[in-house]
Amino acid sequence: MSDTYLKFANSFVGKQLAPRLGLPQPPVLKRYVPGQKAVDGAVLVGQAEGGRLATAIAGVLKSADADVWTAEGPLRDAAGALDLTPKIYAPETAGDQRFQALVLDATGIAHPDELQALHAFFQPVARKLRPSGRLLVLGTPPESLTAGGRVSQRALEGFTRSAGKELGKGATSNLIYVAEGAEDQIESTLRFFLSPKSAFVSGQVVRIGVGAGKTAKVEIDWEKPLAGKVALVTGASRGIGEAIAETLARDGAHVVGLDIEPLAADLKTVTDRIGGSAITLDVTADDAPEQLAKQLKADHGGVDIVVHNAGITRDKRLANMKPETWDQVIAVNLIAPDKITLALLKGKVLNRGGRIVGVASIAGIAGNNGQTNYATSKAGVIGLVDAFSADIAAAGGTINAVAPGFIETQMTAAIPLGIREAGRRLSSLGQGGLPIDVAETIAWYASAGSGAVQGNVVRVCGQSLIGA
Amino acid sequence: MHLPSYRRYEIAPEPRMPEAKTARRVAIVGGNRIPFARSNGAYATASNSDMLAAALDGLVERFDLQGEKLGEVAAGAVLKHARDFSMTREVVLGSKLDRGTPAVDITQACGTGLQATIYIANKIALGQIESGIAGGVDTTSDAPIAISEKLRKKLMLVNQAKTGADRVKALLKIRPGDIGLDVPANREARTGLSMGEHQAITGKEWGITREAQDELTVASHQHLAAAYERGFFDDLITPFQGLERDNNLRPDSSLEKLAKLKPVFGGPDGTMTAANSTPLSDGASTVLLASEEYAKEHGLPILAYFVDAQTEGVSYVKGEEGLLMAPAYAVPKLLDRNGLTFADFDFFEIHEAFASQVLSTLKAWEDPTFNKVKLGRDTPLGAIDRSKLNVNGGSLAAAHPFAATGGRIVASLAKELSEKGSGRGLISICAAGGIGVTAIVEAA
């Protein structure tokens, strides 16, 4: 489960050899440690003329106690109203200054000519991003616009995706579309994408305030954003599920772990460690959804967060695949989440403002040799997000999915060496992710502050070439 | 007086409470300094005491203070040998002043000279003394070098040993690695950064350009050179060891020449050079202060009055504020207390520790966000008229022997106000440790 080459490339000898031999030099990614500031380092903020998010961005940076820099001008002058005194950035005086994050409010770009603002803001600092730095562009959902606005806002995606491939040293690049009216809903998302929690999320496009119900601004303890919440995690006994359970518990949730009977002992070890509770259940059983709904209602009065993590692979080329191999995978990965979600909604077990998170896969987006069954089920999970979106939004909740790429688990350790190495290196970050990377992304969706984060499928893949 | 029969005594008058003394005006009579010299140059062999004595002797001579018993002399040095703990008193004892004149050593990094002035002025204002001299001196050519801390501690144990055998044992504990020198460094104890490195950060955070710094530097040299040319310093300076002018002065300084210099702080892309930063230097200065009565009685001139002062500190250890930004906080307090704005001043003496420091401070006063967030002011203090800034040159040209700068500024400003015959001047000095010392001087 460990990436031996990554360790070698970052050793003394490896650092000398890898560049000389033209070998990949995957960086060690910075990851979140509880108690850490959301952004540990300077944040350069810019705004294309006419933008509407600068105040909201500044507010988040103030709340996160960040070291804020910006050019002199209206953006900086306005910061005083937020009790912020941004440091002054100018290319000719910046000297040796490095930035942990570069954030551009691009919502003002209404014409392709004005895309020049991307170059003007990012070009002088393209080499000034620290290792594991963050590049963020905030825009307006193109589908809500017409004409030049629609064209240029859509164009932003090409920029952030390419930048992600150029930055190197573990830096990531993402695009956040914020719907008009959702300006006060960006904090949880901005914090996630600025922080080391999003270490393995790059080249992604996120929408805030699209298809979401009405959301009020909430006061949140950012160290414990899930305090008082009950979270169901299926397949919680090991791998990614275990990391999800631990992360949600870290953020303050009471975690109800679920797994099948043969893994009951492993599951109990996990839930005991995090002070959660365990349910042993086969999610494919006919009565499983109702039984689960009943038990959650009885024991916890309902559930706030549901993570459909349980999943299996039964890889075979289609020509060799038996029907039961197909059926098993579809049953666990797609039918079970569908039925459980439905049961929880029907029985009003999902509390108001609840969060449903599906676990898809890049195989579900890009397809994969030997995984027709698996990819079908995972693409179906994306379909679940679309299908349930309206109903859940009506109940003040959200549904989103993560699509993990190559994540270092027992499952990926079983892949033959050549394919495994290709899976790891063929991404912008040049390595596989860790279960915690998927878990952090889910914790962002689950956060009380993410009420306007609706209908997203975010890949946790280090901007893998596969499916890109 | 008729007393009732039962009263056999007179009623004693109520004991009088000492009257609350209102502050008296403090006169700046004059000043004297020796020319400032770049480190390891003209004054390479002079000690702090030598230089302070020279400046003091010149002052005594100028104002005929021979045999005079003054209220107090306060002076200090930032870099001082341990043996000089009573430096100022020793210098007074060696001077022509009455030996009954008390003296005190005070230190507040680069604020020392001005803080010594505040100390003497306050005593005069309160009526505790009638006259006094404030001063400061520093040498980086004759710096105190100590033995390494490890060696010193082990030698102390040797010293504490009672028997010869114990002494030998203690001596044997000294290892070759313990032997070393502890050279004083221009470095903040809590950050490990030199003052220049700190200012490089601050200047960067305020977006201070290289050009602006070089312009300020050229102006400083031109102003100082012009002041020498018109004889401004004739009654402010006593030559010392063959030097008649500050030898850091480059009258022919120009933007073209300065542009060629490589940065010395802030990395290869930094904006701070050896020219727009003050050099290490040696020198001493003194200022004579007195009550108005004393000045009149002794036939002494009154160049100006020392009106008020404000010292502030900032928290800089974790980068909360720039190390040298304290004056930006001290000045608004001082202005508010005296009901003044920048428009009420005719001269601004802002110590040029680094051109970048002066420009960062000026920019902060103009900046709406700094004023609002850090100073709690809805309207910024605003810009100062640059033609009123350091009109007779500043530390960039004159150089900056740390403790001697305050005295140089107070005396020059007082004389400038006296020449103008009216008006007001503001002094602002930044100091190590996140300190800012500021003061107001008014024409007599």
JSON list of N, CA and C in Angstrom, two decimals, chain A residues 69 72 76-77 79-81 83-85 87-88 92-97, chain B residues 204-209 266-267 269 271 363 367-370 372-374:
[
{"chain": "A", "resi": 69, "resn": "TRP", "atom": "N", "xyz": [-2.59, 39.16, 0.67]},
{"chain": "A", "resi": 69, "resn": "TRP", "atom": "CA", "xyz": [-1.88, 40.12, -0.18]},
{"chain": "A", "resi": 69, "resn": "TRP", "atom": "C", "xyz": [-2.77, 40.49, -1.34]},
{"chain": "A", "resi": 72, "resn": "GLU", "atom": "N", "xyz": [-2.54, 47.21, -4.91]},
{"chain": "A", "resi": 72, "resn": "GLU", "atom": "CA", "xyz": [-3.19, 48.43, -4.47]},
{"chain": "A", "resi": 72, "resn": "GLU", "atom": "C", "xyz": [-4.37, 48.71, -5.40]},
{"chain": "A", "resi": 76, "resn": "ARG", "atom": "N", "xyz": [-8.24, 46.42, -2.41]},
{"chain": "A", "resi": 76, "resn": "ARG", "atom": "CA", "xyz": [-7.54, 46.55, -1.14]},
{"chain": "A", "resi": 76, "resn": "ARG", "atom": "C", "xyz": [-8.20, 47.61, -0.25]},
{"chain": "A", "resi": 77, "resn": "ASP", "atom": "N", "xyz": [-8.60, 48.72, -0.86]},
{"chain": "A", "resi": 77, "resn": "ASP", "atom": "CA", "xyz": [-9.23, 49.78, -0.07]},
{"chain": "A", "resi": 77, "resn": "ASP", "atom": "C", "xyz": [-10.51, 49.28, 0.61]},
{"chain": "A", "resi": 79, "resn": "ALA", "atom": "N", "xyz": [-11.08, 46.36, 1.64]},
{"chain": "A", "resi": 79, "resn": "ALA", "atom": "CA", "xyz": [-10.81, 45.34, 2.67]},
{"chain": "A", "resi": 79, "resn": "ALA", "atom": "C", "xyz": [-10.87, 45.92, 4.07]},
{"chain": "A", "resi": 80, "resn": "GLY", "atom": "N", "xyz": [-10.61, 47.24, 4.17]},
{"chain": "A", "resi": 80, "resn": "GLY", "atom": "CA", "xyz": [-10.65, 47.88, 5.49]},
{"chain": "A", "resi": 80, "resn": "GLY", "atom": "C", "xyz": [-11.99, 47.69, 6.17]},
{"chain": "A", "resi": 81, "resn": "ALA", "atom": "N", "xyz": [-13.06, 47.69, 5.37]},
{"chain": "A", "resi": 81, "resn": "ALA", "atom": "CA", "xyz": [-14.40, 47.52, 5.93]},
{"chain": "A", "resi": 81, "resn": "ALA", "atom": "C", "xyz": [-14.56, 46.16, 6.58]},
{"chain": "A", "resi": 83, "resn": "ASP", "atom": "N", "xyz": [-12.14, 44.77, 8.23]},
{"chain": "A", "resi": 83, "resn": "ASP", "atom": "CA", "xyz": [-11.15, 44.70, 9.29]},
{"chain": "A", "resi": 83, "resn": "ASP", "atom": "C", "xyz": [-9.88, 43.98, 8.81]},
{"chain": "A", "resi": 84, "resn": "LEU", "atom": "N", "xyz": [-9.62, 44.08, 7.52]},
{"chain": "A", "resi": 84, "resn": "LEU", "atom": "CA", "xyz": [-8.43, 43.43, 6.95]},
{"chain": "A", "resi": 84, "resn": "LEU", "atom": "C", "xyz": [-7.46, 44.50, 6.44]},
{"chain": "A", "resi": 85, "resn": "THR", "atom": "N", "xyz": [-6.17, 44.28, 6.63]},
{"chain": "A", "resi": 85, "resn": "THR", "atom": "CA", "xyz": [-5.18, 45.16, 6.01]},
{"chain": "A", "resi": 85, "resn": "THR", "atom": "C", "xyz": [-4.29, 44.30, 5.13]},
{"chain": "A", "resi": 87, "resn": "LYS", "atom": "N", "xyz": [-1.56, 42.96, 2.68]},
{"chain": "A", "resi": 87, "resn": "LYS", "atom": "CA", "xyz": [-0.24, 43.45, 2.31]},
{"chain": "A", "resi": 87, "resn": "LYS", "atom": "C", "xyz": [-0.28, 43.78, 0.82]},
{"chain": "A", "resi": 88, "resn": "ILE", "atom": "N", "xyz": [0.61, 44.68, 0.42]},
{"chain": "A", "resi": 88, "resn": "ILE", "atom": "CA", "xyz": [0.54, 45.19, -0.94]},
{"chain": "A", "resi": 88, "resn": "ILE", "atom": "C", "xyz": [1.41, 44.37, -1.88]},
{"chain": "A", "resi": 92, "resn": "GLU", "atom": "N", "xyz": [7.12, 44.39, -9.04]},
{"chain": "A", "resi": 92, "resn": "GLU", "atom": "CA", "xyz": [8.47, 44.94, -8.91]},
{"chain": "A", "resi": 92, "resn": "GLU", "atom": "C", "xyz": [8.95, 45.02, -7.47]},
{"chain": "A", "resi": 93, "resn": "THR", "atom": "N", "xyz": [8.04, 44.87, -6.50]},
{"chain": "A", "resi": 93, "resn": "THR", "atom": "CA", "xyz": [8.51, 44.94, -5.11]},
{"chain": "A", "resi": 93, "resn": "THR", "atom": "C", "xyz": [8.36, 43.60, -4.39]},
{"chain": "A", "resi": 94, "resn": "ALA", "atom": "N", "xyz": [7.79, 42.60, -5.06]},
{"chain": "A", "resi": 94, "resn": "ALA", "atom": "CA", "xyz": [7.49, 41.33, -4.38]},
{"chain": "A", "resi": 94, "resn": "ALA", "atom": "C", "xyz": [8.76, 40.56, -4.02]},
{"chain": "A", "resi": 95, "resn": "GLY", "atom": "N", "xyz": [9.85, 40.81, -4.75]},
{"chain": "A", "resi": 95, "resn": "GLY", "atom": "CA", "xyz": [11.13, 40.18, -4.41]},
{"chain": "A", "resi": 95, "resn": "GLY", "atom": "C", "xyz": [11.01, 38.68, -4.26]},
{"chain": "A", "resi": 96, "resn": "ASP", "atom": "N", "xyz": [11.42, 38.20, -3.08]},
{"chain": "A", "resi": 96, "resn": "ASP", "atom": "CA", "xyz": [11.47, 36.75, -2.86]},
{"chain": "A", "resi": 96, "resn": "ASP", "atom": "C", "xyz": [10.16, 36.21, -2.30]},
{"chain": "A", "resi": 97, "resn": "GLN", "atom": "N", "xyz": [9.10, 37.01, -2.33]},
{"chain": "A", "resi": 97, "resn": "GLN", "atom": "CA", "xyz": [7.84, 36.56, -1.73]},
{"chain": "A", "resi": 97, "resn": "GLN", "atom": "C", "xyz": [7.27, 35.34, -2.46]},
{"chain": "B", "resi": 204, "resn": "LYS", "atom": "N", "xyz": [8.48, 45.09, 1.47]},
{"chain": "B", "resi": 204, "resn": "LYS", "atom": "CA", "xyz": [7.83, 44.25, 0.47]},
{"chain": "B", "resi": 204, "resn": "LYS", "atom": "C", "xyz": [6.32, 44.24, 0.71]},
{"chain": "B", "resi": 205, "resn": "GLU", "atom": "N", "xyz": [5.95, 44.14, 1.97]},
{"chain": "B", "resi": 205, "resn": "GLU", "atom": "CA", "xyz": [4.52, 44.07, 2.30]},
{"chain": "B", "resi": 205, "resn": "GLU", "atom": "C", "xyz": [3.80, 45.40, 2.02]},
{"chain": "B", "resi": 206, "resn": "TRP", "atom": "N", "xyz": [4.58, 46.48, 1.98]},
{"chain": "B", "resi": 206, "resn": "TRP", "atom": "CA", "xyz": [3.98, 47.77, 1.67]},
{"chain": "B", "resi": 206, "resn": "TRP", "atom": "C", "xyz": [4.22, 48.16, 0.21]},
{"chain": "B", "resi": 207, "resn": "GLY", "atom": "N", "xyz": [4.84, 47.27, -0.55]},
{"chain": "B", "resi": 207, "resn": "GLY", "atom": "CA", "xyz": [5.05, 47.55, -1.98]},
{"chain": "B", "resi": 207, "resn": "GLY", "atom": "C", "xyz": [5.94, 48.75, -2.21]},
{"chain": "B", "resi": 208, "resn": "ILE", "atom": "N", "xyz": [7.01, 48.87, -1.43]},
{"chain": "B", "resi": 208, "resn": "ILE", "atom": "CA", "xyz": [7.91, 50.02, -1.56]},
{"chain": "B", "resi": 208, "resn": "ILE", "atom": "C", "xyz": [8.92, 49.75, -2.67]},
{"chain": "B", "resi": 209, "resn": "THR", "atom": "N", "xyz": [8.96, 50.62, -3.67]},
{"chain": "B", "resi": 209, "resn": "THR", "atom": "CA", "xyz": [9.83, 50.35, -4.82]},
{"chain": "B", "resi": 209, "resn": "THR", "atom": "C", "xyz": [11.27, 50.80, -4.56]},
{"chain": "B", "resi": 266, "resn": "GLY", "atom": "N", "xyz": [16.69, 41.15, 1.51]},
{"chain": "B", "resi": 266, "resn": "GLY", "atom": "CA", "xyz": [15.50, 40.73, 0.75]},
{"chain": "B", "resi": 266, "resn": "GLY", "atom": "C", "xyz": [15.82, 39.91, -0.48]},
{"chain": "B", "resi": 267, "resn": "GLY", "atom": "N", "xyz": [17.01, 39.29, -0.51]},
{"chain": "B", "resi": 267, "resn": "GLY", "atom": "CA", "xyz": [17.33, 38.38, -1.60]},
{"chain": "B", "resi": 267, "resn": "GLY", "atom": "C", "xyz": [17.74, 39.11, -2.87]},
{"chain": "B", "resi": 269, "resn": "ASP", "atom": "N", "xyz": [16.24, 39.67, -5.54]},
{"chain": "B", "resi": 269, "resn": "ASP", "atom": "CA", "xyz": [15.24, 40.55, -6.14]},
{"chain": "B", "resi": 269, "resn": "ASP", "atom": "C", "xyz": [14.81, 41.65, -5.16]},
{"chain": "B", "resi": 271, "resn": "THR", "atom": "N", "xyz": [14.93, 45.17, -2.78]},
{"chain": "B", "resi": 271, "resn": "THR", "atom": "CA", "xyz": [14.98, 46.57, -3.19]},
{"chain": "B", "resi": 271, "resn": "THR", "atom": "C", "xyz": [15.92, 47.38, -2.31]},
{"chain": "B", "resi": 363, "resn": "LYS", "atom": "N", "xyz": [3.53, 55.55, 3.90]},
{"chain": "B", "resi": 363, "resn": "LYS", "atom": "CA", "xyz": [2.45, 54.89, 3.16]},
{"chain": "B", "resi": 363, "resn": "LYS", "atom": "C", "xyz": [1.36, 54.42, 4.11]},
{"chain": "B", "resi": 367, "resn": "ASP", "atom": "N", "xyz": [-2.64, 55.19, 4.08]},
{"chain": "B", "resi": 367, "resn": "ASP", "atom": "CA", "xyz": [-3.44, 54.04, 3.67]},
{"chain": "B", "resi": 367, "resn": "ASP", "atom": "C", "xyz": [-4.78, 53.96, 4.41]},
{"chain": "B", "resi": 368, "resn": "PRO", "atom": "N", "xyz": [-5.89, 53.96, 3.67]},
{"chain": "B", "resi": 368, "resn": "PRO", "atom": "CA", "xyz": [-7.20, 53.91, 4.35]},
{"chain": "B", "resi": 368, "resn": "PRO", "atom": "C", "xyz": [-7.38, 52.64, 5.20]},
{"chain": "B", "resi": 369, "resn": "THR", "atom": "N", "xyz": [-6.89, 51.49, 4.71]},
{"chain": "B", "resi": 369, "resn": "THR", "atom": "CA", "xyz": [-7.13, 50.26, 5.48]},
{"chain": "B", "resi": 369, "resn": "THR", "atom": "C", "xyz": [-6.30, 50.24, 6.76]},
{"chain": "B", "resi": 370, "resn": "PHE", "atom": "N", "xyz": [-5.05, 50.70, 6.68]},
{"chain": "B", "resi": 370, "resn": "PHE", "atom": "CA", "xyz": [-4.21, 50.73, 7.88]},
{"chain": "B", "resi": 370, "resn": "PHE", "atom": "C", "xyz": [-4.83, 51.68, 8.91]},
{"chain": "B", "resi": 372, "resn": "LYS", "atom": "N", "xyz": [-7.92, 52.59, 9.21]},
{"chain": "B", "resi": 372, "resn": "LYS", "atom": "CA", "xyz": [-9.18, 52.10, 9.73]},
{"chain": "B", "resi": 372, "resn": "LYS", "atom": "C", "xyz": [-8.97, 50.92, 10.67]},
{"chain": "B", "resi": 373, "resn": "VAL", "atom": "N", "xyz": [-8.23, 49.93, 10.19]},
{"chain": "B", "resi": 373, "resn": "VAL", "atom": "CA", "xyz": [-8.11, 48.68, 10.94]},
{"chain": "B", "resi": 373, "resn": "VAL", "atom": "C", "xyz": [-7.11, 48.79, 12.09]},
{"chain": "B", "resi": 374, "resn": "LYS", "atom": "N", "xyz": [-5.95, 49.37, 11.82]},
{"chain": "B", "resi": 374, "resn": "LYS", "atom": "CA", "xyz": [-4.90, 49.37, 12.84]},
{"chain": "B", "resi": 374, "resn": "LYS", "atom": "C", "xyz": [-4.98, 50.59, 13.76]}
]
